[in-house]
Short mmCIF file of C-alpha atoms and ligand atoms in Angstrom, two decimals:
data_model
loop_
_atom_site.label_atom_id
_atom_site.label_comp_id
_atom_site.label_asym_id
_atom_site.label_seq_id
_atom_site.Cartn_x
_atom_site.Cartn_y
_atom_site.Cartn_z
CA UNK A 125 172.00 38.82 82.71
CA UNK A 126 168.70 39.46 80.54
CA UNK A 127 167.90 42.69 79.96
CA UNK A 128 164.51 44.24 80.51
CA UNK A 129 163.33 45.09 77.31
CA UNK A 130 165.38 43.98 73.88
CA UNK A 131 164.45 46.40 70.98
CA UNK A 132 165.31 44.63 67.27
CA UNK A 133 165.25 46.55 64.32
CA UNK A 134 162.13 48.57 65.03
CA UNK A 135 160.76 50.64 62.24
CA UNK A 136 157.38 53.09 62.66
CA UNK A 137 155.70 54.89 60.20
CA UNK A 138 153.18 57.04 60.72
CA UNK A 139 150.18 58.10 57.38
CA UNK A 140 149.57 61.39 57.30
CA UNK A 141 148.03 63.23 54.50
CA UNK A 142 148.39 60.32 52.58
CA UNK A 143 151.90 60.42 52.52
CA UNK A 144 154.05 58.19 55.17
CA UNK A 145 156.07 59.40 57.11
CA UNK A 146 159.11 58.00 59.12
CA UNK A 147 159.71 58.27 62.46
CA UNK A 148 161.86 55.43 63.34
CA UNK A 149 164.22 53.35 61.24
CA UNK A 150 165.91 50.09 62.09
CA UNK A 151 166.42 50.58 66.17
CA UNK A 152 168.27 48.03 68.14
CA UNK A 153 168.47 48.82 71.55
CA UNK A 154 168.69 46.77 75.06
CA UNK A 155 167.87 48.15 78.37
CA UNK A 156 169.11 46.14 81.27
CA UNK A 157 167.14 45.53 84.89
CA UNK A 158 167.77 48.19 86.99
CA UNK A 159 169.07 50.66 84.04
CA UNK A 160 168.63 54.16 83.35
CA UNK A 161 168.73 54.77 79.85
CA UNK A 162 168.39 58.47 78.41
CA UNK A 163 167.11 59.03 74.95
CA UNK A 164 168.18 62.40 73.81
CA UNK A 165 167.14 64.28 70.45
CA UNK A 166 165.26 67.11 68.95
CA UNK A 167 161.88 67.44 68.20
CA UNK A 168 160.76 65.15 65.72
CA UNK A 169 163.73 62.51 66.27
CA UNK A 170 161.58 59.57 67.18
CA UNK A 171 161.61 60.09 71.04
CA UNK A 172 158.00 59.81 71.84
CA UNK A 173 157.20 57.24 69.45
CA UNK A 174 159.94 54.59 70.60
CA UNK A 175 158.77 55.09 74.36
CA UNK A 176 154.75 54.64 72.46
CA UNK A 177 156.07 51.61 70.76
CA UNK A 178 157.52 49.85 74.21
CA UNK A 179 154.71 50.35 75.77
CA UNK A 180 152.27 49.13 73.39
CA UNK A 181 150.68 52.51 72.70
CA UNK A 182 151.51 53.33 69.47
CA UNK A 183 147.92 54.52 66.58
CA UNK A 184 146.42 51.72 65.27
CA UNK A 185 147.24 53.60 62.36
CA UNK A 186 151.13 53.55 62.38
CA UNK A 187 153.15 50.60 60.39
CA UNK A 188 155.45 48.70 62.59
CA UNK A 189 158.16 46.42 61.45
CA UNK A 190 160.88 44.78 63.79
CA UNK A 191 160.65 43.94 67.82
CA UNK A 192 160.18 44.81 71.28
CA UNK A 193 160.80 41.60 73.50
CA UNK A 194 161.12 41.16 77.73
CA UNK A 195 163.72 38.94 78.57
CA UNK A 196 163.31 39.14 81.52
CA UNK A 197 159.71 39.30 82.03
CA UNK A 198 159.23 36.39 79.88
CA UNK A 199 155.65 37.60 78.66
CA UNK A 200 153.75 40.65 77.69
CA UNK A 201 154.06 43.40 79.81
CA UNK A 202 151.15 45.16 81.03
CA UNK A 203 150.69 48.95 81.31
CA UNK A 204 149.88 50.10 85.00
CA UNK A 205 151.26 47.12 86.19
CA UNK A 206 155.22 46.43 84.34
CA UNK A 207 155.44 49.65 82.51
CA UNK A 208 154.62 53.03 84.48
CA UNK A 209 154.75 55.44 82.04
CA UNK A 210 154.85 59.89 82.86
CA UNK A 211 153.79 62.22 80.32
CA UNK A 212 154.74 65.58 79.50
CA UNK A 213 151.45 66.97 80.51
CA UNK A 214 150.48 65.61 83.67
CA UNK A 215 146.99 67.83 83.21
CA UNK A 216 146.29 65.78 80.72
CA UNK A 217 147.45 61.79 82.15
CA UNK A 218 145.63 62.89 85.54
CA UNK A 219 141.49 62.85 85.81
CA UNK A 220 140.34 65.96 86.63
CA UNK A 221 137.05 64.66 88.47
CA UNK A 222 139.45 62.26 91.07
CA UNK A 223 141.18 63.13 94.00
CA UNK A 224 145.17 62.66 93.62
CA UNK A 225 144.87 60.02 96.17
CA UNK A 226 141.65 58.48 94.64
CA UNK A 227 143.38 58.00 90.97
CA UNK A 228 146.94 56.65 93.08
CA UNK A 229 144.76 54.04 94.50
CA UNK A 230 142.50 52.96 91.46
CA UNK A 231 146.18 52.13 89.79
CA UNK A 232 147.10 49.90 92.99
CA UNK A 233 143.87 48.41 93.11
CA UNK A 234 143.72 47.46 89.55
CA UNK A 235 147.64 46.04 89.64
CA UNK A 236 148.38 45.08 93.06
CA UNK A 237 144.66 43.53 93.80
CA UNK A 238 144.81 45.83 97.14
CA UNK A 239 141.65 46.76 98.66
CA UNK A 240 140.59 50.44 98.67
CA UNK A 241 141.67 50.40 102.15
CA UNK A 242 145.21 49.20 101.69
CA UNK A 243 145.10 51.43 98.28
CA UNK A 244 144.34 54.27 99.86
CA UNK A 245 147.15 54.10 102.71
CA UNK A 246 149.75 53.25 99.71
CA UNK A 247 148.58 56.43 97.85
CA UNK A 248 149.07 58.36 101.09
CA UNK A 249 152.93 56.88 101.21
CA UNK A 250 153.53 57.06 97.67
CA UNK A 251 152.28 60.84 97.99
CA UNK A 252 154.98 61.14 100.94
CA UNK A 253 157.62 59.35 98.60
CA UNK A 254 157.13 62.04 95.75
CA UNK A 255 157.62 64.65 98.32
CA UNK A 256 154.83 66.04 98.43
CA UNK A 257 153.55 67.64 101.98
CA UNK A 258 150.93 66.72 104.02
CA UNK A 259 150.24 63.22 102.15
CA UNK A 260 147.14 62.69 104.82
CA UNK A 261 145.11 66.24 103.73
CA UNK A 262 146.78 66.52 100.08
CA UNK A 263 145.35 63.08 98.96
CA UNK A 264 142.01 64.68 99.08
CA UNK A 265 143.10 67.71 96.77
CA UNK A 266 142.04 67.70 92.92
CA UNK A 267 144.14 68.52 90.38
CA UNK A 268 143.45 72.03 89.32
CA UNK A 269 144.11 72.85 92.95
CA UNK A 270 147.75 72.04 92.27
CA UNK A 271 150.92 73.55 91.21
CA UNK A 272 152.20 72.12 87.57
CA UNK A 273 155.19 70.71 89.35
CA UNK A 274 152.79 68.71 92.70
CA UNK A 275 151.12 67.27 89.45
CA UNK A 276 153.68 65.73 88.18
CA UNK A 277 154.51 64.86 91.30
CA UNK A 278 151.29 63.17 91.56
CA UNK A 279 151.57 61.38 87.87
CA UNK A 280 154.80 59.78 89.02
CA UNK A 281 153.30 58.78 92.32
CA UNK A 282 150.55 57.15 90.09
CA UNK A 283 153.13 55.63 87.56
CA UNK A 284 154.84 53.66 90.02
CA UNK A 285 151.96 52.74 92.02
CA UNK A 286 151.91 49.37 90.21
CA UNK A 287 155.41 48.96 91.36
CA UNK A 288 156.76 48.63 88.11
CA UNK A 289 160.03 47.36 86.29
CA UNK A 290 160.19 49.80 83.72
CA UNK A 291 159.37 53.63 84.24
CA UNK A 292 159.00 55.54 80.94
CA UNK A 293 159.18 59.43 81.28
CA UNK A 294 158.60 61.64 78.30
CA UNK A 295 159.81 65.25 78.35
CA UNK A 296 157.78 65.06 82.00
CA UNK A 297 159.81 67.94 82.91
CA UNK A 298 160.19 70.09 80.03
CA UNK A 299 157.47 72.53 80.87
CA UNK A 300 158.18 73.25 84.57
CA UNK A 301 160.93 76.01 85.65
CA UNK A 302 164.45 74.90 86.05
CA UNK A 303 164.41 74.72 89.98
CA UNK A 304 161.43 72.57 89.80
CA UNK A 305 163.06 70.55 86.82
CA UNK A 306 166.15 69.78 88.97
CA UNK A 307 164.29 68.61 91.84
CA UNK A 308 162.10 66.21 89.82
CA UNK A 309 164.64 64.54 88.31
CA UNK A 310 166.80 63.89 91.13
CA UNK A 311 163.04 62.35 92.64
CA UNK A 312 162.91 59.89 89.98
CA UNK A 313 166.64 58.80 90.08
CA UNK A 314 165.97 58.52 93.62
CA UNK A 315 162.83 56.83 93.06
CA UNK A 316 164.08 54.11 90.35
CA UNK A 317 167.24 53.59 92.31
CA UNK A 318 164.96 52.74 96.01
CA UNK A 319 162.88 50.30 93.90
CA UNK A 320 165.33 49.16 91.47
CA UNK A 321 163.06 49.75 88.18
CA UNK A 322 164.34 50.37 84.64
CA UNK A 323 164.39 53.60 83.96
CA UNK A 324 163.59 55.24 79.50
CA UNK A 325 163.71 58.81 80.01
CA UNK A 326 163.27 60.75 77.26
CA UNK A 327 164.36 64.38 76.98
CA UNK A 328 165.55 66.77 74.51
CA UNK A 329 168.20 68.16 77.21
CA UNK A 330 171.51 66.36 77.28
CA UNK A 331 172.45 68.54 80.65
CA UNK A 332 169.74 66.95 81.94
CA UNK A 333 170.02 63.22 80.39
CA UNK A 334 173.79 63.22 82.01
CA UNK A 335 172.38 63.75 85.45
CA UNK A 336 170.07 60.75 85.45
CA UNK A 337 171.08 58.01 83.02
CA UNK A 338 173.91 55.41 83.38
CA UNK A 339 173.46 55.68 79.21
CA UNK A 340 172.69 57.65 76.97
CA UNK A 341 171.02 56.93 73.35
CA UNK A 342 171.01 59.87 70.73
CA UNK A 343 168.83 59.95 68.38
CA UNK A 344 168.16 62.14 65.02
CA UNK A 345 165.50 61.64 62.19
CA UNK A 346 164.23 58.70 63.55
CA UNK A 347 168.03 56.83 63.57
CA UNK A 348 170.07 55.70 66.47
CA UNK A 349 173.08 57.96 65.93
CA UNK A 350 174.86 56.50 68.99
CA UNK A 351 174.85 54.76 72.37
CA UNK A 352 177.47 54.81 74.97
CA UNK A 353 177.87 54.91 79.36
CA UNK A 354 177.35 58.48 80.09
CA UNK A 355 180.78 59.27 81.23
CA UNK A 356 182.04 58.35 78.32
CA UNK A 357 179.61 59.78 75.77
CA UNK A 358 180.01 63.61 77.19
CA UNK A 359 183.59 63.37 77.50
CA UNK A 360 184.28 61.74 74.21
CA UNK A 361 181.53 61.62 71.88
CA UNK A 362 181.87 59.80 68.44
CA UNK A 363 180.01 60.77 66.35
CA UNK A 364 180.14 64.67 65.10
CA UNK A 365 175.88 64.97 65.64
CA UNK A 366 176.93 64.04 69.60
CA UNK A 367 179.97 66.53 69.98
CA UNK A 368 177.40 69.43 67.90
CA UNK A 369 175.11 69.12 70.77
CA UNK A 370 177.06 69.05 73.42
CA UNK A 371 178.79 72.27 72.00
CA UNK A 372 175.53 73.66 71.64
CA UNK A 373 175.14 72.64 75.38
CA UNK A 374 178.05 74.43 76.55
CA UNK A 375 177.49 77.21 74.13
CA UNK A 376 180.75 76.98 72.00
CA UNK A 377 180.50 77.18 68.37
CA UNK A 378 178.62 73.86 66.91
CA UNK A 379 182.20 72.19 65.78
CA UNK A 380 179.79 69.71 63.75
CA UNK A 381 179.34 72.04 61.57
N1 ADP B 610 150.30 60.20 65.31
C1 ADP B 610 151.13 60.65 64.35
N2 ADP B 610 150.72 60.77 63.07
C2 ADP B 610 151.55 61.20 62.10
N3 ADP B 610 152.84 61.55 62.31
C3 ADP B 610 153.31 61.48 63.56
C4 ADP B 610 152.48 61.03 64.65
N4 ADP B 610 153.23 61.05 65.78
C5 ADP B 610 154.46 61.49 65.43
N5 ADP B 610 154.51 61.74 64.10
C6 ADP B 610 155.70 62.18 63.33
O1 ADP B 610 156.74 61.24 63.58
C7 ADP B 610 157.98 61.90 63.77
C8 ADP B 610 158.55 61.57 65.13
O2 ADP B 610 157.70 62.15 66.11
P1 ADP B 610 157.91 61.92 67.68
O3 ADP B 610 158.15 60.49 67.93
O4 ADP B 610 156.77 62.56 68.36
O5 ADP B 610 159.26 62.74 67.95
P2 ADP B 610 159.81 63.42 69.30
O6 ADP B 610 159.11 62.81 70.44
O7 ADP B 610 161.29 63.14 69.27
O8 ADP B 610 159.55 64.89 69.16
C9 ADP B 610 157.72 63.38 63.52
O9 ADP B 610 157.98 63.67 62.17
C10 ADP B 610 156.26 63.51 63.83
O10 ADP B 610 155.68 64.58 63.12
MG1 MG B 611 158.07 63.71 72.02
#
């Protein structure tokens, strides 16, 4: 079968100060229909910028060599529509003057042609699908009148309100508490799983990567260090970078080292 998105020998460098910097090198990677890919790494290993680069997001600014094709699209994807994509800081994605079920509709109205009628009843059952309560009363609420977790809640309900193929989420649950954390990702397995999208998610937590992805991608310094089915990368890791972070995970001594 096709995959979803085919990424060949993708390079980004960012100016800054005059001086370039590197943030990816030379990245193949495929992500098939219906996949959940994790990309794990510390800060400053590329993360962000790959998921900015599939979705066509990346500075003006930054030099970009290599590509990012859809098989099985067969054209450009568009943002809202193919690619829902969940930030880290869903204050900042959501509007602040727009009701949670206002902004969930504008997205289906500008993807799905659905009139604000029809818009507004699938914001109400996307609400409901996030888990949040009271879908009917909350899709009046603004965001400042929710909890950090019920707004990123909200942002996913909005991501996938285009009903898209590929949902990209970046560290979207890196600044909520662990309880909340758990919850959220076992919503968006759920939710990828019930509609059958692609999932990138993007987190510096391999704990966390394990419970969601069918694969996991490692990266450091802007390189691909390795790529492998989940099971199989935690219980046998190749490369020594892979078996230092799990031990770091588990808290034994980094054996990398
Ligand atoms: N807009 C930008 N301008 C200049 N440098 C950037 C920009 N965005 C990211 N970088 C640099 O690119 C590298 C990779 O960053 P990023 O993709 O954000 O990593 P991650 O998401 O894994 O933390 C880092 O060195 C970072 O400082
Ligand atoms: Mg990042």
């Amino acid at each position: 079968m096709k995959p979803m998105l085919s990424i060949r020998g993708l390079s980004v460098a960012y100016r800054r100060d005059g001086q370039e910097v590197v943030a990816l090198e030379a990245i193949d990677l495929d992500v098939g229909a219906g996949e959940k890919l994790a990309i794990i790494g510390e800060s400053g290993s590329g993360k962000s910028t790959l998921a900015l680069a599939v979705a066509g997001l990346l500075p003006a600014s930054a030099k970009v060599a290599g590509t990012v094709e859809w098989p099985s699209l067969g054209r450009a994807p568009v943002n809202g529509r193919d690619i829902g994509f969940v930030f880290q800081d869903p204050s900042a994605s959501l509007n602040p003057v727009l009701s949670v079920g206002e902004q969930i509709a504008e997205v289906a109205r500008t993807h799905r042609g659905m009139d604000w009628r029809q818009a507004y009843t699938l914001a109400e059952e996307l609400l409901g699908r996030v888990k949040l309560p009271e879908p009917a009363i909350l899709r009046r609420a603004y965001p400042h009148q929710l909890s950090g977790g019920q707004k990123q809640r909200v942002a996913i309900a909005a991501a996938i309100a285009g009903k898209p193929q590929l949902l990209i989420v970046d560290e979207a649950t890196s600044a909520l508490d662990t309880i909340v954390q758990q919850d959220i990702v076992a919503l968006i397995r759920q939710l990828a799983d019930e509609d059958g999208m692609s999932l990138l998610f993007i987190t510096h937590d391999i704990a966390l990567a394990s419970e969601i992805a069918d694969r996991i991608a490692v990266f450091r310094h802007g390189r691909l260090v390795e790529v492998g089915d989940t099971g199989r990368l935690i219980a046998s890791p190749r490369e020594a970078y892979t078996q230092g972070l799990l031990a770091a995970h588990l808290g034994l001594e980094d054996v990398s080292r």
